[in-house]
XYZ file of C-alpha atoms in Angstrom:
192
model
C 36.748 24.109 14.405
C 35.744 25.936 17.294
C 38.445 24.808 20.012
C 38.987 20.945 19.753
C 35.408 20.735 18.320
C 34.833 20.511 14.645
C 31.666 22.271 14.099
C 29.625 21.985 10.813
C 27.044 24.714 10.038
C 24.189 23.980 7.704
C 21.735 26.775 6.781
C 18.531 25.270 6.133
C 16.433 28.115 4.927
C 13.013 28.897 6.134
C 10.054 26.478 6.461
C 9.837 22.840 6.564
C 10.117 22.023 2.966
C 13.452 23.947 2.976
C 14.513 21.692 5.855
C 13.718 18.552 4.167
C 15.068 19.663 0.879
C 18.371 20.613 2.602
C 19.351 18.790 5.765
C 19.151 15.183 5.146
C 21.736 15.556 2.241
C 23.785 17.798 4.408
C 23.997 15.481 7.165
C 24.266 12.208 4.771
C 28.212 12.131 5.100
C 28.685 13.128 8.631
C 28.054 11.374 12.315
C 27.716 14.257 14.550
C 27.252 13.767 18.299
C 24.403 15.986 18.193
C 22.579 18.613 16.277
C 21.751 22.129 17.592
C 18.928 23.782 15.555
C 19.122 27.570 16.036
C 17.890 30.681 14.436
C 15.013 33.238 15.187
C 11.646 32.534 16.574
C 8.685 34.737 17.353
C 7.305 34.869 20.814
C 3.532 33.681 21.533
C 4.183 34.088 25.423
C 3.801 37.822 26.142
C 6.609 37.706 28.863
C 9.357 36.533 26.716
C 11.471 39.758 24.848
C 13.613 40.519 21.952
C 16.984 38.905 22.569
C 15.766 36.055 25.002
C 17.378 32.908 24.215
C 14.790 30.073 24.437
C 15.480 26.210 24.200
C 12.541 23.800 23.292
C 11.576 21.583 26.044
C 9.381 19.512 23.773
C 11.881 18.099 21.380
C 15.298 18.729 22.637
C 17.340 15.896 24.307
C 17.299 16.462 28.096
C 20.976 16.500 28.450
C 21.764 19.227 25.773
C 18.530 21.162 27.369
C 20.306 21.209 30.795
C 23.436 22.513 28.970
C 21.419 25.371 27.282
C 19.372 26.191 30.623
C 22.689 26.478 32.624
C 23.940 29.310 29.841
C 20.911 31.020 30.413
C 18.392 29.841 27.950
C 14.760 30.013 28.936
C 13.017 26.558 28.917
C 10.097 27.127 26.262
C 7.480 24.901 24.477
C 8.099 25.294 20.584
C 5.622 24.929 17.834
C 6.241 25.044 14.240
C 4.042 26.428 11.737
C 3.951 26.742 7.760
C 3.372 30.419 7.819
C 4.968 33.452 9.483
C 2.466 34.676 12.416
C 1.920 38.299 11.111
C -0.487 39.365 13.660
C -0.660 39.516 17.518
C -4.197 38.139 17.063
C -2.838 35.091 15.182
C 0.051 34.618 17.537
C -2.599 34.649 20.345
C -4.975 31.959 18.698
C -1.550 29.689 18.004
C -1.112 29.854 21.926
C -4.338 29.148 22.983
C -4.466 26.281 20.581
C -1.130 24.561 21.102
C -0.029 26.135 24.524
C 3.365 26.696 23.043
C 5.502 29.667 24.186
C 7.368 30.182 20.872
C 6.663 29.691 17.245
C 9.089 29.029 14.188
C 8.995 27.160 10.911
C 11.703 24.647 11.002
C 11.900 22.975 14.657
C 9.325 20.253 14.027
C 10.947 19.237 10.890
C 14.325 19.185 12.093
C 13.413 17.196 15.128
C 11.672 14.468 12.621
C 14.615 14.242 10.797
C 16.869 13.973 14.023
C 14.510 11.457 15.467
C 14.717 9.072 12.430
C 18.831 9.353 12.747
C 18.856 8.983 16.386
C 20.621 12.125 16.495
C 20.342 13.899 19.760
C 18.764 17.370 18.943
C 18.773 20.739 20.977
C 16.447 23.427 19.564
C 17.500 26.734 20.665
C 16.521 30.030 19.183
C 16.309 33.888 19.891
C 12.993 35.892 20.058
C 13.301 38.349 17.186
C 9.385 39.483 17.377
C 6.930 39.828 20.208
C 3.855 38.275 20.801
C 1.903 41.687 20.792
C 3.069 43.346 17.964
C 1.862 42.595 14.140
C 4.550 41.998 11.491
C 5.187 45.832 9.720
C 5.173 44.229 6.422
C 3.197 41.249 5.134
C 5.536 38.251 5.348
C 5.059 37.526 1.748
C 6.120 40.963 0.831
C 9.231 40.401 2.811
C 10.475 37.098 1.767
C 10.023 34.734 -1.093
C 9.590 31.365 0.676
C 9.994 29.171 -2.669
C 13.108 31.088 -3.637
C 14.410 31.692 0.118
C 15.344 35.006 -0.506
C 14.248 38.421 0.336
C 11.816 40.363 -2.038
C 13.666 44.033 -2.165
C 11.534 45.499 -4.886
C 8.311 44.241 -3.191
C 9.490 45.676 0.055
C 10.374 48.826 -1.312
C 7.234 49.200 -3.121
C 5.070 48.394 -0.109
C 6.997 51.083 2.142
C 6.736 53.737 -0.695
C 2.898 53.130 -0.545
C 2.592 52.661 3.055
C 4.768 55.236 4.809
C 3.396 54.700 8.193
C 5.145 51.429 8.119
C 8.479 52.687 7.475
C 9.259 53.340 11.220
C 7.533 50.038 12.451
C 9.889 48.282 9.797
C 12.952 50.035 10.860
C 12.218 48.944 14.441
C 11.539 45.255 13.142
C 15.050 45.297 11.375
C 16.563 46.637 14.737
C 14.984 44.194 16.926
C 16.496 41.330 14.461
C 19.985 42.871 15.036
C 19.587 43.014 18.580
C 18.431 39.168 18.655
C 21.350 38.335 16.559
C 23.657 39.953 18.984
C 22.375 37.843 21.717
C 22.370 34.618 19.864
C 25.839 34.384 18.298
C 27.852 34.702 21.727
C 25.099 32.261 23.376
C 25.952 29.580 20.504
C 29.679 30.202 20.997
C 29.551 29.453 24.414
C 27.264 26.579 23.919
C 29.727 24.716 21.642
C 32.606 25.285 23.884
């Protein structure tokens, strides 16, 4: 419980297939008033900075979007992809093709499930990587989507053989920590 509200947290994991595997069953016995889809996202809009809270104008219920904006979320168009946008060039192409400001891997799948259940959704995420930066490590080296867990040995091997990527990787990890510090209090205020 958070105050008088019962809050259920569901971790879907990364990617649409994980959302489809987890969310319907987790929602099964519950009849929530709304669903807040949150997590990390990559910026496609170069004006967005690490730690910016963004709310999806294209999938969120208008009244929930209004609340998020009143709390400081930046109204943004979301796109969901099947792969991590690893390069600045790829992010630029996605922005040109979709007009989206933000890219993640789960929002479209979550919105689809919520729409089928007539469950109002608010998609709100925090920017964890910038439009102008490449990922410091290939995504497939960093995270195993099928098993939904980090690939620690592969990461260590990559960094050992690519020492120039150690400093960018440390910055990437620090950016994720900063993003998390912004998202947590925002969600607490939103739910309250």
